[in-house]
Each structure stands twice: as structure tokens, then as C-alpha cells.
Amino acid sequence: MPLDPFFADRLRTHRAYLVRSTLQGFAKSRGWPWLSRLAVKIAPPPATPRPQGSAAPSAAASEKSGVGTAVTQGQSPGSTQKEPAKKTAPAKPKKKPKKKPTRAAHRKAAIAWDAKELAAVGQAGPDVRIEEHTVAVAGRPDVRVRIYYPELVGDPQQDDPRSVPATLAFYGGGFRIGGIDYPTTDAGFRLRAVDAGIAVVAVDYALAPEHKFPTAVEQGVAALGWLADNAEGLGIDPARLAISGISAGGNIAASVALANRDGRNVPLRLQLLEVPVVDLTGRHIDFAPTRAMGVPTIFAIREMRSVARTYLRESADAKNPLASPLLAGSHAGLPPAHILTAEFDALRGEGAAYGAKIRDAGGEATVVRYLGMTHDTPVFLGAVPAARRWHRDVVTALRTLHGD
């Protein structure tokens, strides 16, 4: 099925960015400014209309975009010289060396962009009751946990003292970005809690590269044990628990389910995995979707290697089942899995392979592929009808926790 028109339009901009940024990075490393200029011609940045009467782009803005701008200068702004200017070359202002953006600055920009995405193409979440807790993790940083209850604030009809089912949830972001405070993530958890009638227990696991594997997995295991121990006091039914995750969060959720099976074995009724990455060796990456979208394979390989290098301590960790759950020696005894994948996603084969492994081991697994969709489909509830269908399917899976 063709790529959804909404994503096709966004893809054109993203593809140009990939080409432009790659060529400019190569030009910088080689000291070839001509290649940087050529990159802009080959893959120009999106045009931004300038209000009438506004000033031309600043030198800093031009430099940031990779565009060289020639400026003709006369007298300096503060000059009182009355004689005609001599025909000498104007002194060039000294350029301050560009500082590479810090990781904190990059994450700050990402959360600001995420807020714009929610406003433009997402769906805001309802006002629900929320609690936050801090869970101690042996040998690792404590982890913050936020519980989204299905009770709407200010609605007396929602004031129900009965305990509710819950899912322990892990957000996505390539192991190195994201968090429970990101607007689209927060909105999604709110919507799912209310629509499914369950508590969403969101784990704000530590990010790489500051905290590499297996920190996030061990935080997840600790959070699951804490949830089981404290469920009744939290208004949660300990017999109706699930685990869920999106993308990198799907990896962590699957890894925690494996560690739980081989450890404490807290009863879990479901593992809900959305576009999960479950093999960091890269052997199950499917490059057909990226080729179909016109993204050169080398770009996709570079990005995926970057993610693995950021998250893992060393390359050998990729073969550890808690980093690559697909490689576990056995997938028997795992909770029933519901796995959602997208047609135009290089990770689609991993989700399918993981479902097959669970089935082969005698477990239950369903795998659904959304045709015409991409990796980040769940974000676009306000713009893409299939994203709303995706949400309904997730809610249907979570509502099974209410059954006997």
C-alpha cells in the first residue's frame, strides 16, 4: 500500500534534511565549503516566508542553515567619518567559534518541538488524577514513576474506590531522548488511561549515553517489583497487570518481561509492544521500507548504529537477551503479546519475528501491521485517521485486563 499522503509530505522534508546534513557534515570534516553550498542546492531547506519589511536573515542564521551570505558593507554603524570611504576591503568581523550544542540543549529543543507537534497534529490528553513516586534501584539511579489514573479531575462520577488494572509503560525515543514529561508522551498516557479504564504507570527511565545498558532495564525491573508490592495501596489490582512500550520502550518492556520471568515472576496478563526494536545486532532490520521511501540505506544504517552505540556499553552487549530480547534462548512462559508494527518502518520485521518466537515457544502472540503507516504513527492522532485506529486497537488490548 502507498505511504499515507500525510507522511509522504513530511518525508520529503525529512529526506532533504538527511541528504543536506550528511553532505554538510562531510564538507565540514574535509574543509570543503563548496560541498556545503552544493548540499543546499541539492536539498534546500524548507522555505520560510519572511514578513514584509523584516530584516534579512542574520549571519548566524545563514551559518546555521549552511548558506553563505555575501554582505556589502559601508561605514561601521558608529562611525562619524564624513569623507568618502576609501576603496579598501572592509574589515571582516571576527567570527566566534561555533559551540557544539550540548546534549541538554538538544533535549530541550526536542521537547519544544514535541510540544509543537502535539499542538499541530496530536491530541491533548484529558485532566486526570496523577501521582508521582520515586523507586529505589539497587546500584542504579532512583527512577521516577508517574501513575495516570482513569479518573477525570472534577468528575464525581469517576470517584470509584475500587482498584483498577494497570500497565507498566515505557516511552520511546531511541534510548537517548524522550521522557514522561514530553507533551505527546504525557497526552498519550492520559488518553489511554481514560479510554481503557486502567492506570498507566509510566517509568521515567534513565537515558543513554549517561546511563547505558542495563540501567534502564534494571530500573524497569525495580519499578515492576515496586508496583506489585504496593499495588493495593495505590488502588491497583495486582492480579491485573500488564507491561507496555513503544519503540525503544518496547525493547525495555520486552526485556523486563524476560527478566521478570527468570526472576521474581510477577504475574503479567499482557505485553503490549508498539514498533519495538528487539534485536540490537541489526540482523532483523528490514531496509525495504527505507528504500521504498527514497531514503538511502546508508543513512538508515548510520542512524541505527548510532542508537546501538549510544545505548550499549560495548558491541558484545547487543547479543545479551536483555538488550536484544529476540535472541533469548527461550521465549516460553512469557505473557501473551500484542505487537503493532508499521509497513514503512525498518523495525517491522523485528516485531513479527518476536511474535513468531513466542508462538513457537507455545505462547500467545498477535502481530498487526498497519499498511501505509510509519514508525511514529501513534503521535498523529489529530491528523491521521489510521493513528486513531491504532489508538483504538491499543485501548482494546488494554481493556482485556478487565476480563476474568
Tab-separated table of C-alpha atoms in Angstrom:
chain	number	residue	atom	x	y	z
A	1	MET	CA	0.000	0.000	0.000
A	2	PRO	CA	1.371	3.507	-0.760
A	3	LEU	CA	2.664	5.657	2.033
A	4	ASP	CA	-0.120	7.722	3.604
A	5	PRO	CA	-0.205	11.207	1.950
A	6	PHE	CA	0.337	12.914	5.305
A	7	PHE	CA	3.569	11.013	5.884
A	8	ALA	CA	4.622	11.365	2.240
A	9	ASP	CA	4.565	15.142	2.615
A	10	ARG	CA	6.628	15.034	5.809
A	11	LEU	CA	9.012	12.552	4.225
A	12	ARG	CA	10.039	14.991	1.503
A	13	THR	CA	11.254	17.449	4.127
A	14	HIS	CA	12.941	14.770	6.223
A	15	ARG	CA	14.679	13.194	3.240
A	16	ALA	CA	16.086	16.572	2.175
A	17	TYR	CA	17.314	17.138	5.729
A	18	LEU	CA	19.103	13.770	5.775
A	19	VAL	CA	20.866	14.463	2.487
A	20	ARG	CA	21.738	18.045	3.387
A	21	SER	CA	23.022	17.289	6.899
A	22	THR	CA	25.104	14.317	5.718
A	23	LEU	CA	26.785	16.266	2.922
A	24	GLN	CA	27.373	19.276	5.159
A	25	GLY	CA	28.924	17.092	7.836
A	26	PHE	CA	31.270	15.599	5.247
A	27	ALA	CA	32.062	19.059	3.873
A	28	LYS	CA	32.956	20.317	7.340
A	29	SER	CA	35.234	17.382	8.068
A	30	ARG	CA	37.045	17.877	4.741
A	31	GLY	CA	37.090	21.653	4.781
A	32	TRP	CA	35.118	21.878	1.536
A	33	PRO	CA	32.735	24.867	1.755
A	34	TRP	CA	31.749	24.349	-1.867
A	35	LEU	CA	30.219	20.973	-0.938
A	36	SER	CA	28.210	22.626	1.824
A	37	ARG	CA	26.788	25.111	-0.685
A	38	LEU	CA	26.105	22.309	-3.136
A	39	ALA	CA	24.244	20.390	-0.408
A	40	VAL	CA	21.838	23.295	-0.004
A	41	LYS	CA	21.201	23.395	-3.739
A	42	ILE	CA	20.625	19.648	-3.916
A	43	ALA	CA	18.413	19.515	-0.812
A	44	PRO	CA	17.250	23.036	0.066
A	45	PRO	CA	15.733	23.672	3.499
A	46	PRO	CA	12.004	24.395	3.630
A	47	ALA	CA	11.198	27.938	2.599
A	48	THR	CA	10.137	30.176	5.488
A	49	PRO	CA	8.114	33.191	4.328
A	50	ARG	CA	9.578	36.423	5.696
A	51	PRO	CA	7.180	39.153	6.873
A	52	GLN	CA	7.213	42.225	4.653
A	53	GLY	CA	9.687	44.830	5.866
A	54	SER	CA	11.618	42.422	8.072
A	55	ALA	CA	15.380	42.293	8.040
A	56	ALA	CA	17.378	39.821	6.032
A	57	PRO	CA	18.455	36.640	7.790
A	58	SER	CA	21.287	37.184	10.224
A	59	ALA	CA	24.732	35.834	9.570
A	60	ALA	CA	24.242	33.396	12.419
A	61	ALA	CA	21.041	32.114	10.885
A	62	SER	CA	22.700	31.777	7.497
A	63	GLU	CA	25.637	29.949	9.011
A	64	LYS	CA	23.323	27.632	10.942
A	65	SER	CA	21.480	26.720	7.782
A	66	GLY	CA	24.694	26.213	5.861
A	67	VAL	CA	24.045	29.080	3.478
A	68	GLY	CA	26.877	31.560	2.842
A	69	THR	CA	25.613	35.141	2.557
A	70	ALA	CA	27.630	37.939	0.916
A	71	VAL	CA	27.140	41.305	2.625
A	72	THR	CA	28.276	44.650	1.214
A	73	GLN	CA	29.413	46.943	3.989
A	74	GLY	CA	29.960	50.706	4.096
A	75	GLN	CA	30.658	52.708	7.204
A	76	SER	CA	30.515	50.939	10.521
A	77	PRO	CA	27.328	51.685	12.498
A	78	GLY	CA	29.029	54.020	14.976
A	79	SER	CA	31.223	55.948	12.530
A	80	THR	CA	31.161	59.798	12.301
A	81	GLN	CA	33.531	59.977	9.338
A	82	LYS	CA	32.287	62.473	6.705
A	83	GLU	CA	34.838	61.821	3.971
A	84	PRO	CA	34.037	59.265	1.290
A	85	ALA	CA	35.025	55.825	2.262
A	86	LYS	CA	38.353	54.674	0.903
A	87	LYS	CA	38.346	51.817	-1.521
A	88	THR	CA	39.733	49.329	0.874
A	89	ALA	CA	38.391	45.974	1.755
A	90	PRO	CA	36.138	46.188	4.813
A	91	ALA	CA	37.355	44.520	7.933
A	92	LYS	CA	35.653	41.231	8.385
A	93	PRO	CA	34.013	40.755	11.754
A	94	LYS	CA	35.634	38.094	13.816
A	95	LYS	CA	33.519	35.011	13.960
A	96	LYS	CA	33.084	33.402	17.294
A	97	PRO	CA	33.845	29.704	17.147
A	98	LYS	CA	30.650	27.715	16.943
A	99	LYS	CA	29.953	25.682	20.003
A	100	LYS	CA	28.588	22.225	19.507
A	101	PRO	CA	25.113	22.028	21.069
A	102	THR	CA	25.188	20.226	24.388
A	103	ARG	CA	23.118	17.141	24.984
A	104	ALA	CA	20.954	19.143	27.392
A	105	ALA	CA	20.345	21.793	24.731
A	106	HIS	CA	19.449	19.138	22.187
A	107	ARG	CA	16.924	17.577	24.558
A	108	LYS	CA	15.486	20.983	25.405
A	109	ALA	CA	14.970	21.667	21.711
A	110	ALA	CA	13.398	18.229	21.268
A	111	ILE	CA	10.806	18.776	23.994
A	112	ALA	CA	9.937	22.188	22.494
A	113	TRP	CA	9.496	20.570	19.085
A	114	ASP	CA	7.379	17.845	20.661
A	115	ALA	CA	5.053	20.494	22.117
A	116	LYS	CA	4.603	21.971	18.635
A	117	GLU	CA	3.861	18.538	17.212
A	118	LEU	CA	1.175	17.937	19.825
A	119	ALA	CA	-0.467	21.281	19.061
A	120	ALA	CA	-0.293	20.807	15.301
A	121	VAL	CA	-1.025	17.127	14.686
A	122	GLY	CA	-1.651	15.441	18.039
A	123	GLN	CA	-4.469	15.226	20.542
A	124	ALA	CA	-4.270	16.728	24.004
A	125	GLY	CA	-4.920	14.421	26.920
A	126	PRO	CA	-7.701	14.867	29.493
A	127	ASP	CA	-7.111	16.156	33.005
A	128	VAL	CA	-6.760	13.028	35.125
A	129	ARG	CA	-5.659	12.228	38.650
A	130	ILE	CA	-1.911	11.762	38.813
A	131	GLU	CA	0.504	10.531	41.470
A	132	GLU	CA	4.289	10.533	41.332
A	133	HIS	CA	6.629	8.236	43.236
A	134	THR	CA	10.342	7.553	43.383
A	135	VAL	CA	11.515	3.952	43.256
A	136	ALA	CA	14.903	2.956	44.650
A	137	VAL	CA	17.044	0.812	42.335
A	138	ALA	CA	19.961	-1.151	43.751
A	139	GLY	CA	23.226	0.054	42.254
A	140	ARG	CA	21.465	2.396	39.815
A	141	PRO	CA	19.860	5.844	39.938
A	142	ASP	CA	16.428	6.020	41.547
A	143	VAL	CA	13.658	6.149	38.972
A	144	ARG	CA	10.609	8.408	38.866
A	145	VAL	CA	7.253	6.752	38.260
A	146	ARG	CA	4.074	8.632	37.353
A	147	ILE	CA	0.671	6.974	37.674
A	148	TYR	CA	-2.119	8.180	35.399
A	149	TYR	CA	-5.446	7.084	36.842
A	150	PRO	CA	-8.580	6.827	34.686
A	151	GLU	CA	-10.415	9.271	36.958
A	152	LEU	CA	-11.185	12.648	35.411
A	153	VAL	CA	-10.410	15.518	37.749
A	154	GLY	CA	-13.570	17.243	38.909
A	155	ASP	CA	-15.937	14.489	37.775
A	156	PRO	CA	-17.678	12.998	40.851
A	157	GLN	CA	-18.952	10.061	38.801
A	158	GLN	CA	-15.357	8.919	38.333
A	159	ASP	CA	-14.709	8.756	42.088
A	160	ASP	CA	-14.655	4.965	42.314
A	161	PRO	CA	-12.868	3.358	45.286
A	162	ARG	CA	-12.404	0.025	43.500
A	163	SER	CA	-8.913	-0.978	42.368
A	164	VAL	CA	-8.164	-0.810	38.637
A	165	PRO	CA	-5.948	-2.788	36.269
A	166	ALA	CA	-2.629	-1.216	35.295
A	167	THR	CA	0.122	-1.350	32.716
A	168	LEU	CA	3.754	-0.529	33.442
A	169	ALA	CA	4.604	1.707	30.473
A	170	PHE	CA	7.883	2.703	28.796
A	171	TYR	CA	8.136	5.618	26.363
A	172	GLY	CA	10.136	5.659	23.116
A	173	GLY	CA	12.990	7.855	21.931
A	174	GLY	CA	15.914	5.708	20.805
A	175	PHE	CA	17.126	5.175	24.410
A	176	ARG	CA	18.646	8.673	24.388
A	177	ILE	CA	15.801	11.152	24.225
A	178	GLY	CA	12.237	11.463	25.481
A	179	GLY	CA	10.630	11.153	28.882
A	180	ILE	CA	7.285	11.135	30.654
A	181	ASP	CA	7.239	14.942	30.588
A	182	TYR	CA	7.293	15.131	26.787
A	183	PRO	CA	3.920	16.572	25.707
A	184	THR	CA	2.972	13.848	23.196
A	185	THR	CA	4.013	11.094	25.613
A	186	ASP	CA	2.087	12.618	28.504
A	187	ALA	CA	-1.008	13.150	26.326
A	188	GLY	CA	-0.902	9.566	25.073
A	189	PHE	CA	-0.734	8.116	28.576
A	190	ARG	CA	-3.654	10.289	29.701
A	191	LEU	CA	-5.804	9.220	26.756
A	192	ARG	CA	-5.023	5.544	27.196
A	193	ALA	CA	-5.731	5.606	30.923
A	194	VAL	CA	-9.180	7.120	30.432
A	195	ASP	CA	-10.211	5.237	27.295
A	196	ALA	CA	-9.062	1.845	28.599
A	197	GLY	CA	-10.206	2.458	32.172
A	198	ILE	CA	-6.853	1.451	33.623
A	199	ALA	CA	-3.933	3.051	35.433
A	200	VAL	CA	-0.886	3.770	33.279
A	201	VAL	CA	2.241	3.520	35.414
A	202	ALA	CA	4.842	5.408	33.373
A	203	VAL	CA	8.527	4.799	34.095
A	204	ASP	CA	10.882	7.737	33.528
A	205	TYR	CA	13.923	5.535	32.948
A	206	ALA	CA	17.432	6.999	32.685
A	207	LEU	CA	18.693	7.949	29.234
A	208	ALA	CA	21.848	6.957	27.386
A	209	PRO	CA	24.658	7.698	26.934
A	210	GLU	CA	24.855	8.987	30.511
A	211	HIS	CA	23.262	5.737	31.686
A	212	LYS	CA	23.945	2.836	29.378
A	213	PHE	CA	22.531	-0.695	29.254
A	214	PRO	CA	21.405	-2.342	31.510
A	215	THR	CA	20.445	0.662	33.663
A	216	ALA	CA	17.000	1.225	32.091
A	217	VAL	CA	16.156	-2.489	32.243
A	218	GLU	CA	17.138	-2.731	35.910
A	219	GLN	CA	15.078	0.371	36.673
A	220	GLY	CA	12.139	-1.270	34.880
A	221	VAL	CA	12.507	-4.484	36.871
A	222	ALA	CA	12.627	-2.482	40.109
A	223	ALA	CA	9.542	-0.489	39.086
A	224	LEU	CA	7.630	-3.688	38.334
A	225	GLY	CA	8.530	-5.176	41.714
A	226	TRP	CA	7.564	-1.934	43.440
A	227	LEU	CA	4.225	-1.890	41.611
A	228	ALA	CA	3.451	-5.474	42.621
A	229	ASP	CA	4.380	-4.796	46.261
A	230	ASN	CA	2.397	-1.569	46.548
A	231	ALA	CA	-0.489	-2.172	44.136
A	232	GLU	CA	-3.295	-2.405	46.667
A	233	GLY	CA	-2.217	0.771	48.437
A	234	LEU	CA	-2.074	2.515	45.055
A	235	GLY	CA	-5.627	1.472	44.142
A	236	ILE	CA	-4.344	-1.024	41.563
A	237	ASP	CA	-5.348	-4.671	41.206
A	238	PRO	CA	-2.127	-6.753	41.476
A	239	ALA	CA	-3.796	-9.624	39.605
A	240	ARG	CA	-4.459	-7.462	36.518
A	241	LEU	CA	-1.079	-6.112	35.460
A	242	ALA	CA	0.439	-5.635	32.008
A	243	ILE	CA	3.654	-4.215	30.581
A	244	SER	CA	3.856	-1.977	27.511
A	245	GLY	CA	6.295	0.073	25.492
A	246	ILE	CA	6.821	1.979	22.248
A	247	SER	CA	9.943	1.661	20.073
A	248	ALA	CA	12.957	1.703	22.445
A	249	GLY	CA	10.386	1.474	25.245
A	250	GLY	CA	9.142	-1.705	23.590
A	251	ASN	CA	12.660	-3.101	23.867
A	252	ILE	CA	12.783	-2.267	27.576
A	253	ALA	CA	9.278	-3.654	28.193
A	254	ALA	CA	10.152	-6.954	26.471
A	255	SER	CA	13.459	-7.128	28.354
A	256	VAL	CA	11.769	-6.514	31.707
A	257	ALA	CA	9.233	-9.246	30.886
A	258	LEU	CA	12.130	-11.667	30.237
A	259	ALA	CA	13.960	-10.665	33.418
A	260	ASN	CA	10.736	-10.956	35.399
A	261	ARG	CA	10.077	-14.465	34.045
A	262	ASP	CA	13.542	-15.575	35.111
A	263	GLY	CA	13.389	-13.720	38.434
A	264	ARG	CA	10.517	-12.759	40.660
A	265	ASN	CA	7.881	-13.729	38.077
A	266	VAL	CA	5.248	-11.102	38.886
A	267	PRO	CA	2.078	-12.313	37.067
A	268	LEU	CA	1.590	-10.306	33.869
A	269	ARG	CA	-1.508	-10.685	31.699
A	270	LEU	CA	-0.199	-8.883	28.617
A	271	GLN	CA	2.838	-7.367	26.966
A	272	LEU	CA	1.835	-4.644	24.506
A	273	LEU	CA	4.705	-3.743	22.171
A	274	GLU	CA	4.411	-0.973	19.566
A	275	VAL	CA	7.011	-0.760	16.764
A	276	PRO	CA	9.517	-2.442	19.098
A	277	VAL	CA	13.246	-2.816	18.493
A	278	VAL	CA	14.091	-6.252	19.875
A	279	ASP	CA	17.412	-7.089	18.174
A	280	LEU	CA	20.225	-4.565	18.520
A	281	THR	CA	22.610	-6.697	16.453
A	282	GLY	CA	20.806	-5.337	13.390
A	283	ARG	CA	20.247	-8.758	11.841
A	284	HIS	CA	16.483	-8.297	11.632
A	285	ILE	CA	16.450	-4.773	10.210
A	286	ASP	CA	14.309	-4.584	7.058
A	287	PHE	CA	15.645	-1.922	4.687
A	288	ALA	CA	12.898	-2.408	2.096
A	289	PRO	CA	10.705	0.291	3.732
A	290	THR	CA	13.509	2.869	3.764
A	291	ARG	CA	14.313	2.147	0.101
A	292	ALA	CA	10.638	2.473	-0.761
A	293	MET	CA	10.627	5.912	0.869
A	294	GLY	CA	13.678	7.005	-1.112
A	295	VAL	CA	15.952	7.164	1.951
A	296	PRO	CA	19.433	5.836	1.095
A	297	THR	CA	20.197	2.683	3.053
A	298	ILE	CA	23.496	4.117	4.271
A	299	PHE	CA	21.611	6.836	6.158
A	300	ALA	CA	19.367	4.292	7.883
A	301	ILE	CA	22.353	2.116	8.809
A	302	ARG	CA	24.208	5.100	10.233
A	303	GLU	CA	21.233	6.085	12.418
A	304	MET	CA	20.650	2.581	13.750
A	305	ARG	CA	24.312	2.033	14.529
A	306	SER	CA	24.342	5.351	16.336
A	307	VAL	CA	21.403	4.287	18.516
A	308	ALA	CA	23.044	0.972	19.425
A	309	ARG	CA	26.422	2.586	20.178
A	310	THR	CA	24.752	5.175	22.390
A	311	TYR	CA	22.769	2.636	24.424
A	312	LEU	CA	25.190	-0.273	24.738
A	313	ARG	CA	28.407	-0.291	26.779
A	314	GLU	CA	30.162	-2.367	24.132
A	315	SER	CA	29.184	-4.078	20.899
A	316	ALA	CA	29.067	-7.513	22.567
A	317	ASP	CA	26.124	-6.321	24.677
A	318	ALA	CA	23.931	-6.482	21.566
A	319	LYS	CA	23.853	-10.274	21.977
A	320	ASN	CA	22.635	-10.068	25.567
A	321	PRO	CA	18.929	-11.108	25.670
A	322	LEU	CA	18.153	-8.175	27.972
A	323	ALA	CA	19.378	-5.847	25.204
A	324	SER	CA	18.017	-7.947	22.336
A	325	PRO	CA	15.020	-9.933	23.660
A	326	LEU	CA	14.613	-11.665	20.306
A	327	LEU	CA	17.885	-13.530	20.975
A	328	ALA	CA	16.759	-15.112	24.254
A	329	GLY	CA	17.411	-18.834	24.470
A	330	SER	CA	13.742	-19.452	25.274
A	331	HIS	CA	10.573	-17.416	24.904
A	332	ALA	CA	8.424	-19.843	26.850
A	333	GLY	CA	6.499	-18.595	29.857
A	334	LEU	CA	6.205	-15.006	28.662
A	335	PRO	CA	2.918	-13.090	28.947
A	336	PRO	CA	0.635	-13.015	25.878
A	337	ALA	CA	1.927	-10.437	23.398
A	338	HIS	CA	0.090	-7.961	21.210
A	339	ILE	CA	2.544	-6.351	18.780
A	340	LEU	CA	1.816	-3.429	16.462
A	341	THR	CA	4.115	-2.651	13.515
A	342	ALA	CA	4.071	-0.245	10.563
A	343	GLU	CA	4.576	-1.031	6.879
A	344	PHE	CA	7.041	1.822	6.307
A	345	ASP	CA	9.280	1.050	9.277
A	346	ALA	CA	12.618	-0.754	9.171
A	347	LEU	CA	11.717	-2.384	12.510
A	348	ARG	CA	8.619	-4.109	11.154
A	349	GLY	CA	10.431	-7.444	10.790
A	350	GLU	CA	11.588	-7.412	14.405
A	351	GLY	CA	8.064	-7.202	15.785
A	352	ALA	CA	6.915	-10.019	13.513
A	353	ALA	CA	9.902	-12.205	14.396
A	354	TYR	CA	9.342	-11.660	18.116
A	355	GLY	CA	5.702	-12.666	17.862
A	356	ALA	CA	6.735	-15.801	15.965
A	357	LYS	CA	9.288	-16.712	18.662
A	358	ILE	CA	6.637	-16.500	21.378
A	359	ARG	CA	4.226	-18.619	19.335
A	360	ASP	CA	6.920	-21.206	18.589
A	361	ALA	CA	7.529	-21.491	22.332
A	362	GLY	CA	3.854	-22.261	22.928
A	363	GLY	CA	2.798	-18.773	23.974
A	364	GLU	CA	0.182	-16.387	22.632
A	365	ALA	CA	1.068	-13.568	20.255
A	366	THR	CA	-0.708	-11.415	17.707
A	367	VAL	CA	1.131	-9.151	15.292
A	368	VAL	CA	-0.670	-6.407	13.365
A	369	ARG	CA	0.972	-4.390	10.561
A	370	TYR	CA	-0.551	-1.027	9.661
A	371	LEU	CA	-0.293	-0.523	5.918
A	372	GLY	CA	0.824	2.873	4.680
A	373	MET	CA	1.970	3.887	8.170
A	374	THR	CA	5.353	4.848	9.646
A	375	HIS	CA	7.250	4.283	12.882
A	376	ASP	CA	5.809	7.277	14.739
A	377	THR	CA	2.171	6.862	13.695
A	378	PRO	CA	0.697	6.891	17.261
A	379	VAL	CA	1.720	10.541	17.713
A	380	PHE	CA	-0.524	11.877	14.942
A	381	LEU	CA	-3.969	11.374	16.438
A	382	GLY	CA	-5.123	14.803	15.296
A	383	ALA	CA	-4.094	14.371	11.665
A	384	VAL	CA	-4.118	10.713	10.569
A	385	PRO	CA	-7.256	8.524	10.736
A	386	ALA	CA	-5.139	5.366	10.949
A	387	ALA	CA	-3.441	6.773	14.058
A	388	ARG	CA	-6.841	6.978	15.713
A	389	ARG	CA	-7.495	3.364	14.716
A	390	TRP	CA	-4.113	2.471	16.200
A	391	HIS	CA	-5.185	4.118	19.453
A	392	ARG	CA	-8.472	2.186	19.497
A	393	ASP	CA	-6.606	-1.097	18.964
A	394	VAL	CA	-4.253	-0.289	21.847
A	395	VAL	CA	-7.212	0.553	24.067
A	396	THR	CA	-8.962	-2.693	23.093
A	397	ALA	CA	-5.865	-4.690	24.063
A	398	LEU	CA	-5.551	-2.883	27.389
A	399	ARG	CA	-9.239	-3.345	28.170
A	400	THR	CA	-8.688	-7.125	28.175
A	401	LEU	CA	-7.179	-6.568	31.622
A	402	HIS	CA	-10.729	-6.071	32.896
A	403	GLY	CA	-11.708	-9.618	31.892
A	404	ASP	CA	-11.593	-12.730	34.059
